[in-house]
Structure formats: structure tokens, C-alpha cells
PDB file of C-alpha atoms in Angstrom:
ATOM      1  CA  MET A   1     110.026  54.695 -27.731  1.00 88.00           C
ATOM      2  CA  HIS A   2     112.865  57.007 -26.492  1.00 93.00           C
ATOM      3  CA  ILE A   3     112.707  60.717 -27.292  1.00 94.00           C
ATOM      4  CA  GLU A   4     115.019  63.131 -25.904  1.00 95.00           C
ATOM      5  CA  VAL A   5     114.219  66.637 -25.227  1.00 95.00           C
ATOM      6  CA  GLN A   6     115.784  68.893 -27.352  1.00 94.00           C
ATOM      7  CA  GLU A   7     116.559  72.855 -26.121  1.00 92.00           C
ATOM      8  CA  VAL A   8     113.871  74.535 -28.987  1.00 92.00           C
ATOM      9  CA  GLU A   9     111.085  72.217 -26.880  1.00 93.00           C
ATOM     10  CA  VAL A  10     111.721  73.397 -23.639  1.00 94.00           C
ATOM     11  CA  ASP A  11     108.731  74.558 -21.367  1.00 94.00           C
ATOM     12  CA  GLN A  12     106.415  72.462 -22.742  1.00 94.00           C
ATOM     13  CA  ARG A  13     103.593  70.501 -21.284  1.00 93.00           C
ATOM     14  CA  LEU A  14     104.067  66.723 -21.042  1.00 95.00           C
ATOM     15  CA  ASP A  15     100.996  65.676 -23.265  1.00 92.00           C
ATOM     16  CA  LEU A  16     101.450  68.500 -25.975  1.00 92.00           C
ATOM     17  CA  PHE A  17     105.466  67.337 -26.329  1.00 94.00           C
ATOM     18  CA  LEU A  18     104.481  63.792 -26.776  1.00 94.00           C
ATOM     19  CA  ARG A  19     101.549  64.880 -29.174  1.00 89.00           C
ATOM     20  CA  THR A  20     103.909  66.388 -31.272  1.00 91.00           C
ATOM     21  CA  ARG A  21     105.976  64.174 -31.376  1.00 91.00           C
ATOM     22  CA  CYS A  22     104.024  61.181 -31.669  1.00 89.00           C
ATOM     23  CA  PRO A  23     101.905  62.225 -34.786  1.00 81.00           C
ATOM     24  CA  ASP A  24     100.161  58.754 -34.474  1.00 77.00           C
ATOM     25  CA  LEU A  25      99.000  58.860 -30.890  1.00 81.00           C
ATOM     26  CA  SER A  26      95.740  61.181 -29.963  1.00 76.00           C
ATOM     27  CA  ARG A  27      96.313  63.471 -27.093  1.00 77.00           C
ATOM     28  CA  SER A  28      93.706  61.269 -24.960  1.00 76.00           C
ATOM     29  CA  ARG A  29      95.532  58.191 -25.398  1.00 81.00           C
ATOM     30  CA  ILE A  30      98.756  59.774 -24.151  1.00 89.00           C
ATOM     31  CA  GLN A  31      97.400  61.764 -21.657  1.00 88.00           C
ATOM     32  CA  THR A  32      95.941  58.224 -20.384  1.00 85.00           C
ATOM     33  CA  LEU A  33      99.638  56.434 -20.548  1.00 90.00           C
ATOM     34  CA  VAL A  34     100.787  59.284 -18.753  1.00 91.00           C
ATOM     35  CA  LYS A  35      97.983  58.890 -15.556  1.00 88.00           C
ATOM     36  CA  ASP A  36      98.948  55.018 -16.067  1.00 86.00           C
ATOM     37  CA  GLY A  37     102.359  55.214 -15.364  1.00 89.00           C
ATOM     38  CA  VAL A  38     103.515  54.223 -18.566  1.00 91.00           C
ATOM     39  CA  VAL A  39     105.726  57.531 -19.877  1.00 94.00           C
ATOM     40  CA  ARG A  40     108.800  57.551 -17.633  1.00 94.00           C
ATOM     41  CA  VAL A  41     110.733  60.980 -17.516  1.00 95.00           C
ATOM     42  CA  ASN A  42     114.292  60.686 -16.662  1.00 95.00           C
ATOM     43  CA  GLY A  43     113.305  57.099 -14.952  1.00 93.00           C
ATOM     44  CA  SER A  44     110.087  58.744 -13.378  1.00 92.00           C
ATOM     45  CA  GLU A  45     106.647  59.425 -13.464  1.00 91.00           C
ATOM     46  CA  GLN A  46     105.571  63.073 -14.057  1.00 92.00           C
ATOM     47  CA  ARG A  47     102.277  64.095 -14.543  1.00 91.00           C
ATOM     48  CA  GLN A  48     100.662  65.288 -17.849  1.00 89.00           C
ATOM     49  CA  SER A  49     101.318  68.898 -16.970  1.00 92.00           C
ATOM     50  CA  TYR A  50     105.470  68.529 -16.636  1.00 94.00           C
ATOM     51  CA  GLN A  51     106.976  70.480 -18.348  1.00 95.00           C
ATOM     52  CA  VAL A  52     110.085  69.582 -20.168  1.00 95.00           C
ATOM     53  CA  GLN A  53     113.426  70.207 -20.043  1.00 95.00           C
ATOM     54  CA  PHE A  54     116.484  70.535 -22.671  1.00 95.00           C
ATOM     55  CA  GLY A  55     117.403  66.733 -21.464  1.00 94.00           C
ATOM     56  CA  ASP A  56     115.175  65.016 -20.390  1.00 95.00           C
ATOM     57  CA  CYS A  57     114.662  61.163 -21.655  1.00 95.00           C
ATOM     58  CA  ILE A  58     110.976  59.929 -22.284  1.00 95.00           C
ATOM     59  CA  ASP A  59     110.490  56.642 -22.525  1.00 94.00           C
ATOM     60  CA  PHE A  60     107.180  54.185 -22.955  1.00 92.00           C
ATOM     61  CA  GLU A  61     106.178  51.452 -24.628  1.00 88.00           C
ATOM     62  CA  VAL A  62     102.740  51.919 -26.386  1.00 83.00           C
ATOM     63  CA  PRO A  63     100.607  48.570 -25.093  1.00 76.00           C
ATOM     64  CA  GLU A  64      98.369  46.414 -27.702  1.00 68.00           C
ATOM     65  CA  PRO A  65      95.317  47.987 -28.461  1.00 56.00           C
ATOM     66  CA  GLN A  66      92.611  46.237 -26.441  1.00 53.00           C
ATOM     67  CA  PRO A  67      88.768  45.663 -28.387  1.00 50.00           C
ATOM     68  CA  LEU A  68      86.911  48.520 -27.459  1.00 48.00           C
ATOM     69  CA  GLN A  69      83.335  46.872 -27.139  1.00 65.00           C
ATOM     70  CA  ALA A  70      80.916  45.890 -23.945  1.00 73.00           C
ATOM     71  CA  GLY A  71      78.694  43.413 -24.603  1.00 81.00           C
ATOM     72  CA  ALA A  72      75.521  43.183 -22.754  1.00 85.00           C
ATOM     73  CA  GLU A  73      74.842  40.351 -19.859  1.00 87.00           C
ATOM     74  CA  ASP A  74      71.949  38.740 -18.076  1.00 90.00           C
ATOM     75  CA  ILE A  75      73.210  39.881 -14.820  1.00 92.00           C
ATOM     76  CA  THR A  76      71.369  40.693 -11.694  1.00 93.00           C
ATOM     77  CA  ILE A  77      71.423  44.009 -10.418  1.00 94.00           C
ATOM     78  CA  ASP A  78      70.048  46.112  -7.841  1.00 96.00           C
ATOM     79  CA  ILE A  79      67.767  48.932  -9.204  1.00 96.00           C
ATOM     80  CA  VAL A  80      66.624  51.353  -6.498  1.00 96.00           C
ATOM     81  CA  TYR A  81      65.376  53.798  -8.587  1.00 97.00           C
ATOM     82  CA  GLU A  82      64.956  54.465 -12.502  1.00 95.00           C
ATOM     83  CA  ASP A  83      63.269  56.703 -14.869  1.00 94.00           C
ATOM     84  CA  SER A  84      63.659  58.322 -18.564  1.00 93.00           C
ATOM     85  CA  ASP A  85      67.079  59.796 -17.318  1.00 94.00           C
ATOM     86  CA  LEU A  86      69.153  57.835 -15.186  1.00 96.00           C
ATOM     87  CA  LEU A  87      68.969  55.337 -12.793  1.00 95.00           C
ATOM     88  CA  VAL A  88      70.650  54.462  -9.099  1.00 97.00           C
ATOM     89  CA  VAL A  89      71.781  50.608  -8.386  1.00 97.00           C
ATOM     90  CA  ASP A  90      72.749  48.966  -5.464  1.00 97.00           C
ATOM     91  CA  LYS A  91      76.422  47.820  -6.211  1.00 96.00           C
ATOM     92  CA  ALA A  92      76.784  44.405  -4.802  1.00 95.00           C
ATOM     93  CA  ALA A  93      81.004  43.459  -3.894  1.00 95.00           C
ATOM     94  CA  GLY A  94      82.962  41.778  -6.537  1.00 92.00           C
ATOM     95  CA  MET A  95      81.553  43.405  -9.571  1.00 92.00           C
ATOM     96  CA  THR A  96      83.821  45.577 -11.658  1.00 90.00           C
ATOM     97  CA  VAL A  97      82.019  48.708 -12.530  1.00 89.00           C
ATOM     98  CA  HIS A  98      83.221  48.598 -15.888  1.00 84.00           C
ATOM     99  CA  PRO A  99      84.828  46.699 -18.959  1.00 78.00           C
ATOM    100  CA  ALA A 100      88.832  46.741 -18.516  1.00 73.00           C
ATOM    101  CA  PRO A 101      92.421  44.408 -18.653  1.00 65.00           C
ATOM    102  CA  GLY A 102      91.264  41.957 -16.740  1.00 66.00           C
ATOM    103  CA  ALA A 103      87.766  42.090 -15.928  1.00 71.00           C
ATOM    104  CA  ARG A 104      86.325  41.947 -19.359  1.00 75.00           C
ATOM    105  CA  ASP A 105      82.898  40.440 -18.808  1.00 80.00           C
ATOM    106  CA  GLY A 106      80.619  40.160 -15.490  1.00 84.00           C
ATOM    107  CA  THR A 107      80.649  44.359 -14.779  1.00 89.00           C
ATOM    108  CA  LEU A 108      77.985  46.589 -13.886  1.00 91.00           C
ATOM    109  CA  VAL A 109      78.035  47.954 -17.233  1.00 89.00           C
ATOM    110  CA  ASN A 110      77.502  44.962 -18.937  1.00 89.00           C
ATOM    111  CA  ALA A 111      74.496  44.098 -16.631  1.00 89.00           C
ATOM    112  CA  LEU A 112      73.519  47.650 -17.601  1.00 90.00           C
ATOM    113  CA  LEU A 113      73.476  47.026 -21.322  1.00 89.00           C
ATOM    114  CA  HIS A 114      71.483  44.489 -20.979  1.00 88.00           C
ATOM    115  CA  HIS A 115      68.593  46.381 -18.639  1.00 90.00           C
ATOM    116  CA  CYS A 116      67.954  49.271 -20.719  1.00 87.00           C
ATOM    117  CA  ARG A 117      70.229  49.563 -23.954  1.00 74.00           C
ATOM    118  CA  ASP A 118      70.330  53.685 -24.004  1.00 80.00           C
ATOM    119  CA  LEU A 119      72.867  54.194 -21.974  1.00 85.00           C
ATOM    120  CA  SER A 120      74.844  57.837 -22.087  1.00 85.00           C
ATOM    121  CA  GLY A 121      77.264  57.463 -24.702  1.00 81.00           C
ATOM    122  CA  ILE A 122      79.756  60.115 -22.981  1.00 74.00           C
ATOM    123  CA  ASN A 123      82.122  58.060 -21.479  1.00 73.00           C
ATOM    124  CA  GLY A 124      82.822  56.043 -24.683  1.00 71.00           C
ATOM    125  CA  VAL A 125      81.960  52.250 -25.237  1.00 71.00           C
ATOM    126  CA  LEU A 126      83.232  50.518 -22.445  1.00 71.00           C
ATOM    127  CA  ARG A 127      81.773  53.253 -20.116  1.00 79.00           C
ATOM    128  CA  PRO A 128      78.400  53.810 -21.206  1.00 85.00           C
ATOM    129  CA  GLY A 129      76.002  55.892 -18.656  1.00 87.00           C
ATOM    130  CA  ILE A 130      79.143  55.601 -15.534  1.00 90.00           C
ATOM    131  CA  VAL A 131      78.907  59.002 -14.280  1.00 91.00           C
ATOM    132  CA  HIS A 132      81.159  58.034 -10.856  1.00 92.00           C
ATOM    133  CA  ARG A 133      82.439  54.598  -9.511  1.00 91.00           C
ATOM    134  CA  LEU A 134      83.280  52.332  -6.607  1.00 94.00           C
ATOM    135  CA  ASP A 135      86.197  49.928  -6.126  1.00 93.00           C
ATOM    136  CA  LYS A 136      85.174  46.396  -7.510  1.00 94.00           C
ATOM    137  CA  ASP A 137      84.558  45.237  -3.297  1.00 95.00           C
ATOM    138  CA  THR A 138      83.608  48.259  -2.004  1.00 97.00           C
ATOM    139  CA  THR A 139      79.338  48.027  -2.210  1.00 97.00           C
ATOM    140  CA  GLY A 140      76.663  50.832  -2.789  1.00 97.00           C
ATOM    141  CA  LEU A 141      75.330  53.413  -4.457  1.00 98.00           C
ATOM    142  CA  MET A 142      76.006  54.895  -7.824  1.00 97.00           C
ATOM    143  CA  VAL A 143      73.480  57.009 -10.017  1.00 96.00           C
ATOM    144  CA  VAL A 144      74.029  56.248 -13.431  1.00 94.00           C
ATOM    145  CA  ALA A 145      72.895  58.644 -16.623  1.00 94.00           C
ATOM    146  CA  LYS A 146      70.913  56.997 -19.412  1.00 93.00           C
ATOM    147  CA  SER A 147      70.921  60.833 -21.627  1.00 91.00           C
ATOM    148  CA  ASP A 148      73.733  62.763 -22.820  1.00 91.00           C
ATOM    149  CA  ALA A 149      72.272  65.695 -21.151  1.00 92.00           C
ATOM    150  CA  ALA A 150      71.571  63.790 -18.212  1.00 93.00           C
ATOM    151  CA  HIS A 151      75.310  62.805 -17.666  1.00 92.00           C
ATOM    152  CA  ARG A 152      76.448  66.081 -18.577  1.00 91.00           C
ATOM    153  CA  GLY A 153      73.846  67.734 -15.563  1.00 94.00           C
ATOM    154  CA  LEU A 154      75.250  65.014 -13.291  1.00 94.00           C
ATOM    155  CA  ALA A 155      78.974  65.444 -14.473  1.00 91.00           C
ATOM    156  CA  GLU A 156      78.335  68.803 -13.989  1.00 92.00           C
ATOM    157  CA  GLN A 157      77.189  68.318  -9.860  1.00 94.00           C
ATOM    158  CA  ILE A 158      79.821  66.230  -9.369  1.00 91.00           C
ATOM    159  CA  HIS A 159      82.593  68.531 -10.700  1.00 87.00           C
ATOM    160  CA  GLU A 160      80.581  71.214  -8.462  1.00 90.00           C
ATOM    161  CA  ARG A 161      81.191  68.661  -5.370  1.00 90.00           C
ATOM    162  CA  THR A 162      76.869  69.462  -4.764  1.00 93.00           C
ATOM    163  CA  VAL A 163      76.590  65.652  -4.941  1.00 94.00           C
ATOM    164  CA  GLU A 164      76.590  64.151  -1.629  1.00 94.00           C
ATOM    165  CA  ARG A 165      77.755  60.952  -1.622  1.00 94.00           C
ATOM    166  CA  ARG A 166      77.914  59.079   2.261  1.00 96.00           C
ATOM    167  CA  TYR A 167      79.784  55.978   3.644  1.00 98.00           C
ATOM    168  CA  VAL A 168      80.072  53.872   6.290  1.00 98.00           C
ATOM    169  CA  ALA A 169      83.015  51.910   7.244  1.00 98.00           C
ATOM    170  CA  LEU A 170      84.348  49.957  10.016  1.00 98.00           C
ATOM    171  CA  VAL A 171      88.053  50.756  10.875  1.00 97.00           C
ATOM    172  CA  TRP A 172      90.146  48.813  13.045  1.00 96.00           C
ATOM    173  CA  GLY A 173      91.382  51.094  16.046  1.00 94.00           C
ATOM    174  CA  VAL A 174      89.559  53.950  18.087  1.00 93.00           C
ATOM    175  CA  LEU A 175      89.981  56.970  17.019  1.00 94.00           C
ATOM    176  CA  LYS A 176      91.200  59.806  19.488  1.00 91.00           C
ATOM    177  CA  GLU A 177      88.938  62.614  17.884  1.00 93.00           C
ATOM    178  CA  GLU A 178      84.778  62.648  17.781  1.00 95.00           C
ATOM    179  CA  SER A 179      85.766  63.918  14.156  1.00 96.00           C
ATOM    180  CA  GLY A 180      87.646  65.536  11.643  1.00 96.00           C
ATOM    181  CA  THR A 181      89.316  65.298   8.307  1.00 97.00           C
ATOM    182  CA  VAL A 182      91.827  63.833   5.294  1.00 96.00           C
ATOM    183  CA  ASP A 183      93.196  66.696   3.506  1.00 96.00           C
ATOM    184  CA  ALA A 184      95.715  64.652   1.572  1.00 95.00           C
ATOM    185  CA  PRO A 185      96.699  64.208  -2.090  1.00 94.00           C
ATOM    186  CA  LEU A 186      96.559  60.980  -3.423  1.00 93.00           C
ATOM    187  CA  GLY A 187      98.356  59.357  -6.526  1.00 89.00           C
ATOM    188  CA  ARG A 188      99.858  56.492  -7.921  1.00 85.00           C
ATOM    189  CA  ASN A 189     102.128  54.299  -5.553  1.00 83.00           C
ATOM    190  CA  PRO A 190     105.859  54.164  -7.635  1.00 78.00           C
ATOM    191  CA  LYS A 191     105.980  50.318  -6.526  1.00 78.00           C
ATOM    192  CA  ASN A 192     102.723  49.065  -6.767  1.00 80.00           C
ATOM    193  CA  ARG A 193     101.059  50.330  -9.574  1.00 71.00           C
ATOM    194  CA  LYS A 194      97.806  48.687  -8.265  1.00 78.00           C
ATOM    195  CA  LYS A 195      97.723  50.956  -5.064  1.00 89.00           C
ATOM    196  CA  MET A 196      97.139  54.672  -4.370  1.00 93.00           C
ATOM    197  CA  GLY A 197      99.128  57.098  -2.030  1.00 92.00           C
ATOM    198  CA  ILE A 198      99.175  59.710  -0.393  1.00 93.00           C
ATOM    199  CA  ASN A 199     101.972  61.825  -2.801  1.00 88.00           C
ATOM    200  CA  SER A 200     102.679  65.572  -2.571  1.00 86.00           C
ATOM    201  CA  ASP A 201     102.183  65.747  -6.361  1.00 83.00           C
ATOM    202  CA  GLY A 202      99.100  64.142  -6.600  1.00 88.00           C
ATOM    203  CA  ARG A 203      95.431  65.321  -7.383  1.00 90.00           C
ATOM    204  CA  GLU A 204      93.593  66.926  -4.151  1.00 92.00           C
ATOM    205  CA  ALA A 205      91.751  64.436  -2.006  1.00 94.00           C
ATOM    206  CA  ARG A 206      89.569  65.200   0.762  1.00 94.00           C
ATOM    207  CA  THR A 207      87.383  63.007   3.720  1.00 96.00           C
ATOM    208  CA  HIS A 208      85.806  63.795   5.949  1.00 97.00           C
ATOM    209  CA  TYR A 209      84.818  61.537   8.609  1.00 97.00           C
ATOM    210  CA  GLU A 210      82.665  61.006  12.010  1.00 97.00           C
ATOM    211  CA  ILE A 211      82.876  58.333  14.529  1.00 97.00           C
ATOM    212  CA  ASP A 212      78.903  56.579  14.595  1.00 96.00           C
ATOM    213  CA  GLU A 213      79.968  53.668  17.026  1.00 95.00           C
ATOM    214  CA  THR A 214      83.594  52.516  18.917  1.00 95.00           C
ATOM    215  CA  TYR A 215      84.011  49.011  19.791  1.00 95.00           C
ATOM    216  CA  ALA A 216      86.410  46.816  21.711  1.00 92.00           C
ATOM    217  CA  PHE A 217      89.321  47.063  18.961  1.00 94.00           C
ATOM    218  CA  THR A 218      86.825  48.510  16.065  1.00 96.00           C
ATOM    219  CA  SER A 219      85.283  51.812  15.268  1.00 97.00           C
ATOM    220  CA  LEU A 220      82.414  52.435  12.832  1.00 98.00           C
ATOM    221  CA  LEU A 221      82.925  55.562  10.438  1.00 98.00           C
ATOM    222  CA  LYS A 222      80.287  57.656   8.975  1.00 98.00           C
ATOM    223  CA  LEU A 223      82.674  59.336   5.658  1.00 98.00           C
ATOM    224  CA  LYS A 224      81.448  62.137   3.094  1.00 96.00           C
ATOM    225  CA  LEU A 225      83.737  63.230   0.354  1.00 93.00           C
ATOM    226  CA  ASP A 226      84.492  66.146  -1.411  1.00 91.00           C
ATOM    227  CA  THR A 227      86.584  64.695  -3.612  1.00 90.00           C
ATOM    228  CA  GLY A 228      86.355  60.736  -5.527  1.00 87.00           C
ATOM    229  CA  ARG A 229      89.734  60.037  -6.158  1.00 91.00           C
ATOM    230  CA  THR A 230      90.502  55.739  -6.537  1.00 91.00           C
ATOM    231  CA  HIS A 231      90.347  54.004  -3.278  1.00 95.00           C
ATOM    232  CA  GLN A 232      90.681  57.793  -1.649  1.00 96.00           C
ATOM    233  CA  ILE A 233      88.645  56.429   2.025  1.00 97.00           C
ATOM    234  CA  ARG A 234      90.582  53.258   1.739  1.00 97.00           C
ATOM    235  CA  VAL A 235      94.026  55.298   1.380  1.00 97.00           C
ATOM    236  CA  HIS A 236      93.421  58.082   3.266  1.00 97.00           C
ATOM    237  CA  LEU A 237      92.237  55.897   6.194  1.00 97.00           C
ATOM    238  CA  GLU A 238      95.172  53.567   5.861  1.00 96.00           C
ATOM    239  CA  HIS A 239      97.146  57.343   6.528  1.00 95.00           C
ATOM    240  CA  LEU A 240      95.373  58.035   9.433  1.00 95.00           C
ATOM    241  CA  GLY A 241      96.015  54.979  11.592  1.00 95.00           C
ATOM    242  CA  HIS A 242      92.636  53.340  11.247  1.00 97.00           C
ATOM    243  CA  PRO A 243      92.670  51.463   7.817  1.00 97.00           C
ATOM    244  CA  VAL A 244      89.000  49.654   6.791  1.00 98.00           C
ATOM    245  CA  PHE A 245      88.265  45.945   8.753  1.00 98.00           C
ATOM    246  CA  GLY A 246      89.280  43.984   5.944  1.00 97.00           C
ATOM    247  CA  ASP A 247      90.782  45.397   3.491  1.00 97.00           C
ATOM    248  CA  PRO A 248      93.157  43.180   1.762  1.00 95.00           C
ATOM    249  CA  ILE A 249      95.411  45.920   0.014  1.00 95.00           C
ATOM    250  CA  TYR A 250      95.648  48.887   2.957  1.00 96.00           C
ATOM    251  CA  GLY A 251      96.539  46.390   6.068  1.00 94.00           C
ATOM    252  CA  GLY A 252      93.006  45.865   6.875  1.00 95.00           C
ATOM    253  CA  ARG A 253      93.968  42.284   7.580  1.00 94.00           C
ATOM    254  CA  GLU A 254      97.041  42.753   9.143  1.00 90.00           C
ATOM    255  CA  GLN A 255      96.182  44.733  12.478  1.00 91.00           C
ATOM    256  CA  THR A 256      95.537  41.387  14.813  1.00 88.00           C
ATOM    257  CA  GLU A 257      99.285  41.597  16.474  1.00 82.00           C
ATOM    258  CA  GLY A 258      98.748  45.085  17.800  1.00 81.00           C
ATOM    259  CA  ILE A 259      95.239  44.526  19.317  1.00 86.00           C
ATOM    260  CA  ARG A 260      95.115  42.780  22.563  1.00 85.00           C
ATOM    261  CA  PRO A 261      96.003  39.071  23.204  1.00 86.00           C
ATOM    262  CA  GLU A 262      92.609  38.130  24.400  1.00 84.00           C
ATOM    263  CA  LEU A 263      90.838  39.784  21.654  1.00 90.00           C
ATOM    264  CA  ARG A 264      93.159  38.228  18.917  1.00 91.00           C
ATOM    265  CA  ARG A 265      90.675  35.600  18.435  1.00 91.00           C
ATOM    266  CA  GLN A 266      87.645  37.569  17.964  1.00 92.00           C
ATOM    267  CA  ALA A 267      89.317  39.886  15.643  1.00 94.00           C
ATOM    268  CA  ARG A 268      90.458  36.243  13.836  1.00 94.00           C
ATOM    269  CA  THR A 269      86.786  35.214  14.104  1.00 94.00           C
ATOM    270  CA  MET A 270      85.720  38.677  12.469  1.00 96.00           C
ATOM    271  CA  LEU A 271      88.093  38.787   9.222  1.00 96.00           C
ATOM    272  CA  SER A 272      86.655  35.027   8.649  1.00 96.00           C
ATOM    273  CA  LEU A 273      83.251  36.972   8.051  1.00 97.00           C
ATOM    274  CA  ILE A 274      84.464  39.546   5.357  1.00 97.00           C
ATOM    275  CA  LYS A 275      86.958  38.918   2.319  1.00 95.00           C
ATOM    276  CA  ARG A 276      86.862  42.690   1.557  1.00 96.00           C
ATOM    277  CA  GLN A 277      86.923  46.105   2.919  1.00 97.00           C
ATOM    278  CA  ALA A 278      84.002  46.450   4.828  1.00 98.00           C
ATOM    279  CA  LEU A 279      83.077  50.111   3.093  1.00 98.00           C
ATOM    280  CA  HIS A 280      79.599  50.392   1.731  1.00 98.00           C
ATOM    281  CA  ALA A 281      78.413  53.640   0.100  1.00 97.00           C
ATOM    282  CA  ARG A 282      75.129  53.830   2.019  1.00 97.00           C
ATOM    283  CA  ASP A 283      73.517  57.569   0.920  1.00 97.00           C
ATOM    284  CA  LEU A 284      73.499  59.214  -2.380  1.00 97.00           C
ATOM    285  CA  ARG A 285      71.871  62.722  -2.758  1.00 97.00           C
ATOM    286  CA  PHE A 286      72.084  64.875  -5.670  1.00 97.00           C
ATOM    287  CA  ALA A 287      69.978  67.570  -8.194  1.00 97.00           C
ATOM    288  CA  HIS A 288      67.707  65.440 -10.637  1.00 97.00           C
ATOM    289  CA  PRO A 289      69.554  66.922 -13.808  1.00 95.00           C
ATOM    290  CA  ARG A 290      66.362  67.876 -16.093  1.00 95.00           C
ATOM    291  CA  THR A 291      63.468  68.509 -13.094  1.00 96.00           C
ATOM    292  CA  GLY A 292      65.718  69.760 -10.944  1.00 96.00           C
ATOM    293  CA  GLU A 293      63.555  67.698  -7.666  1.00 96.00           C
ATOM    294  CA  LEU A 294      66.249  67.261  -5.190  1.00 97.00           C
ATOM    295  CA  LEU A 295      66.817  63.073  -4.828  1.00 98.00           C
ATOM    296  CA  HIS A 296      67.852  61.433  -1.710  1.00 97.00           C
ATOM    297  CA  PHE A 297      68.718  57.652  -1.564  1.00 98.00           C
ATOM    298  CA  THR A 298      69.889  55.690   1.387  1.00 97.00           C
ATOM    299  CA  THR A 299      70.209  51.851   1.814  1.00 96.00           C
ATOM    300  CA  GLU A 300      71.639  48.861   3.929  1.00 94.00           C
ATOM    301  CA  TRP A 301      74.587  47.678   3.946  1.00 90.00           C
ATOM    302  CA  PRO A 302      75.023  43.873   2.625  1.00 95.00           C
ATOM    303  CA  ARG A 303      74.787  40.611   4.941  1.00 96.00           C
ATOM    304  CA  ASP A 304      78.787  40.215   5.060  1.00 96.00           C
ATOM    305  CA  MET A 305      79.262  44.121   6.802  1.00 97.00           C
ATOM    306  CA  GLY A 306      76.051  43.632   8.992  1.00 96.00           C
ATOM    307  CA  ALA A 307      77.797  40.236  10.330  1.00 96.00           C
ATOM    308  CA  VAL A 308      81.207  41.894  11.600  1.00 97.00           C
ATOM    309  CA  VAL A 309      79.704  44.824  12.505  1.00 96.00           C
ATOM    310  CA  GLU A 310      77.375  42.577  14.867  1.00 95.00           C
ATOM    311  CA  ALA A 311      80.035  40.280  15.833  1.00 95.00           C
ATOM    312  CA  ALA A 312      82.166  43.703  16.959  1.00 95.00           C
ATOM    313  CA  LYS A 313      79.866  44.792  19.032  1.00 93.00           C
ATOM    314  CA  GLN A 314      79.147  41.605  20.452  1.00 90.00           C
ATOM    315  CA  VAL A 315      83.196  41.645  21.333  1.00 85.00           C
ATOM    316  CA  ASP A 316      82.190  45.280  22.817  1.00 67.00           C
ATOM    317  CA  GLU A 317      79.623  43.561  25.215  1.00 64.00           C
ATOM    318  CA  ALA A 318      81.463  40.582  26.212  1.00 63.00           C
ATOM    319  CA  LYS A 319      84.239  43.558  27.114  1.00 60.00           C
ATOM    320  CA  TYR A 320      82.362  45.430  29.288  1.00 51.00           C
ATOM    321  CA  LEU A 321      80.867  41.892  31.163  1.00 52.00           C
ATOM    322  CA  GLU A 322      84.456  41.457  31.739  1.00 50.00           C
ATOM    323  CA  GLU A 323      85.040  44.509  33.103  1.00 49.00           C
ATOM    324  CA  ASP A 324      82.352  44.394  35.611  1.00 42.00           C
TER     325      ASP A 324
END
């Protein structure tokens, strides 16, 4: 579709303008198209709040509709806690949270539908019960709503930033500061739609970090989120100059040339132990949406991350033995 803004249409929000011009599309559908970067204003992406101007040329192509259905599948999932309102799962690496183009089955939602069949319907048929997400290859704790009331209560806590989500990550390099905060807005990378990046026009994003341990050429960090943007920790740590070890998208497998030659072999060996980002959602704390009871869950990191951290410790010990 190609639309030109007329003089009488200026200063309307982009999503509202398109809703008027494209009555066959719902506002939520339009907002999704804008968010996904399908809509271009004068050849560039814009936010849905962008105010259209006289002469703006807006182009987009509406993708073919996909079947809106997720089926139950008998997939093993690690359930840490469950009651009539919610459940907490320890998500495995390689599991997508909900169905999407290219990942129609084998997701956490498919497994949840087989397990309980009474998930909250607030997020629609493709994301029932899903209150927050983890990247496909990030492991760790997630809370899932089984009722609409629980979903609303949990979503409100996330909005008010009272849900505590704490992560651990092995990163490249040794940080100069013991702790700090990365406060940098995130948006889609205009050159690669599968990546996020620092963008002054992006959404607010803030990550707190603290060094737990340091090794020869890596550091183990504890991280806390104020916001929950897509790929937030991974992008922020790359921006900091310390990408997550093993991350195939944000520079986590490309750092071996930047360390001392005698340590490169150990670095390559460590990379062979993990095929994904060494990032794990270890702690989750929130108030039960019905009873108000404070719930706190913690989980051990998975086998591959444990192996690579242990290898990092051994490299560090070898370093000091050589120095002695």
C-alpha cells in the first residue's frame, strides 16, 4: 500500500492515521505492523506515536494472515511451582516461548496447554498465560498466569516494576567498575530486523550489573532489570563492551582475537562447551496476585553454562599458577 498524507491530515498519530485510511485493518494490527518495521514513512521506520506531516509517503505491505491457533503438545517442562492461579517454570535452552512464524510448535505455550489447559486468555490464543518472556536460548525462571485475574495482577506488578528478575551471565573481559547501570533505549536494528540496538528513539531500557567473580578473560555478572525489552541484557552488555559469552548474535563468539595469544586455545575450548549465550534467569520474586504472599524462586544454572563457568575458573587458576 502507498499512502500520501494530505494537508488536512497533518499531526495525527501514525497508527490513528492509518486506522482511518485503512478501515479494514484493526488498530492493534496496524500497531503490530508499525512495531515490526513493516510500515515505512519516507523510507524510514517510525514509532506509532509519530505525527504525520503533509507530503509524507507511507508504504507497507500487509503480510498474509497466519492461522491463530496453538495446539497442546506433550513436551516435558520443568515446573518449579504451581497452584490454581499460576505456575513458575524453569525454561530450557532452545525453547521458544510462544508460537510465531518459523516456530509454530514445540514452544513453551504448546507444552503448557498440554499440562494444564486452563491458561489465562488475555494474551490471545497464541500467547495464553504468557506474562513475560525469555529469549529462545536464554534459560531460567518464568511465571505463567492460569487465570485472567492472576494475569492482570502479575502484569500490573511488571508495569509497576515490583517484580524482581535477576540474571547471571558470563561475559567477555574484566569490567573496570564493580557495579553500574546501563541506561540506553532500545529499538529494532534498521539493517537487521532480527536484532535490537541502542536507538535514541527506542523504548526506555535500564539494566543494573554487579561483578560476582572475575577470571582470566571473562567475568561472571549478576544482573537486575528495571525494564524487560527484547534482548535487553545482551544488547546492553555488548554496548558496554562486554558481550555475553557465546552469544551468536551480539558478538559473544567473536572475541578470541582480543585476548592474550596463550589464552586463545582455552577460549575456543570454552566456546565449544556452549552453543548459545551464557545467560540464565536465576531469581524471580513477586507478590502472589491473589493472596499477596511474597514468593521467591531461585534455580541453578543449566549444565552447559555450569560447564563453561567451571572452565573459566580453571583457566583463571592456571593463570595464577603460571604467574607464581
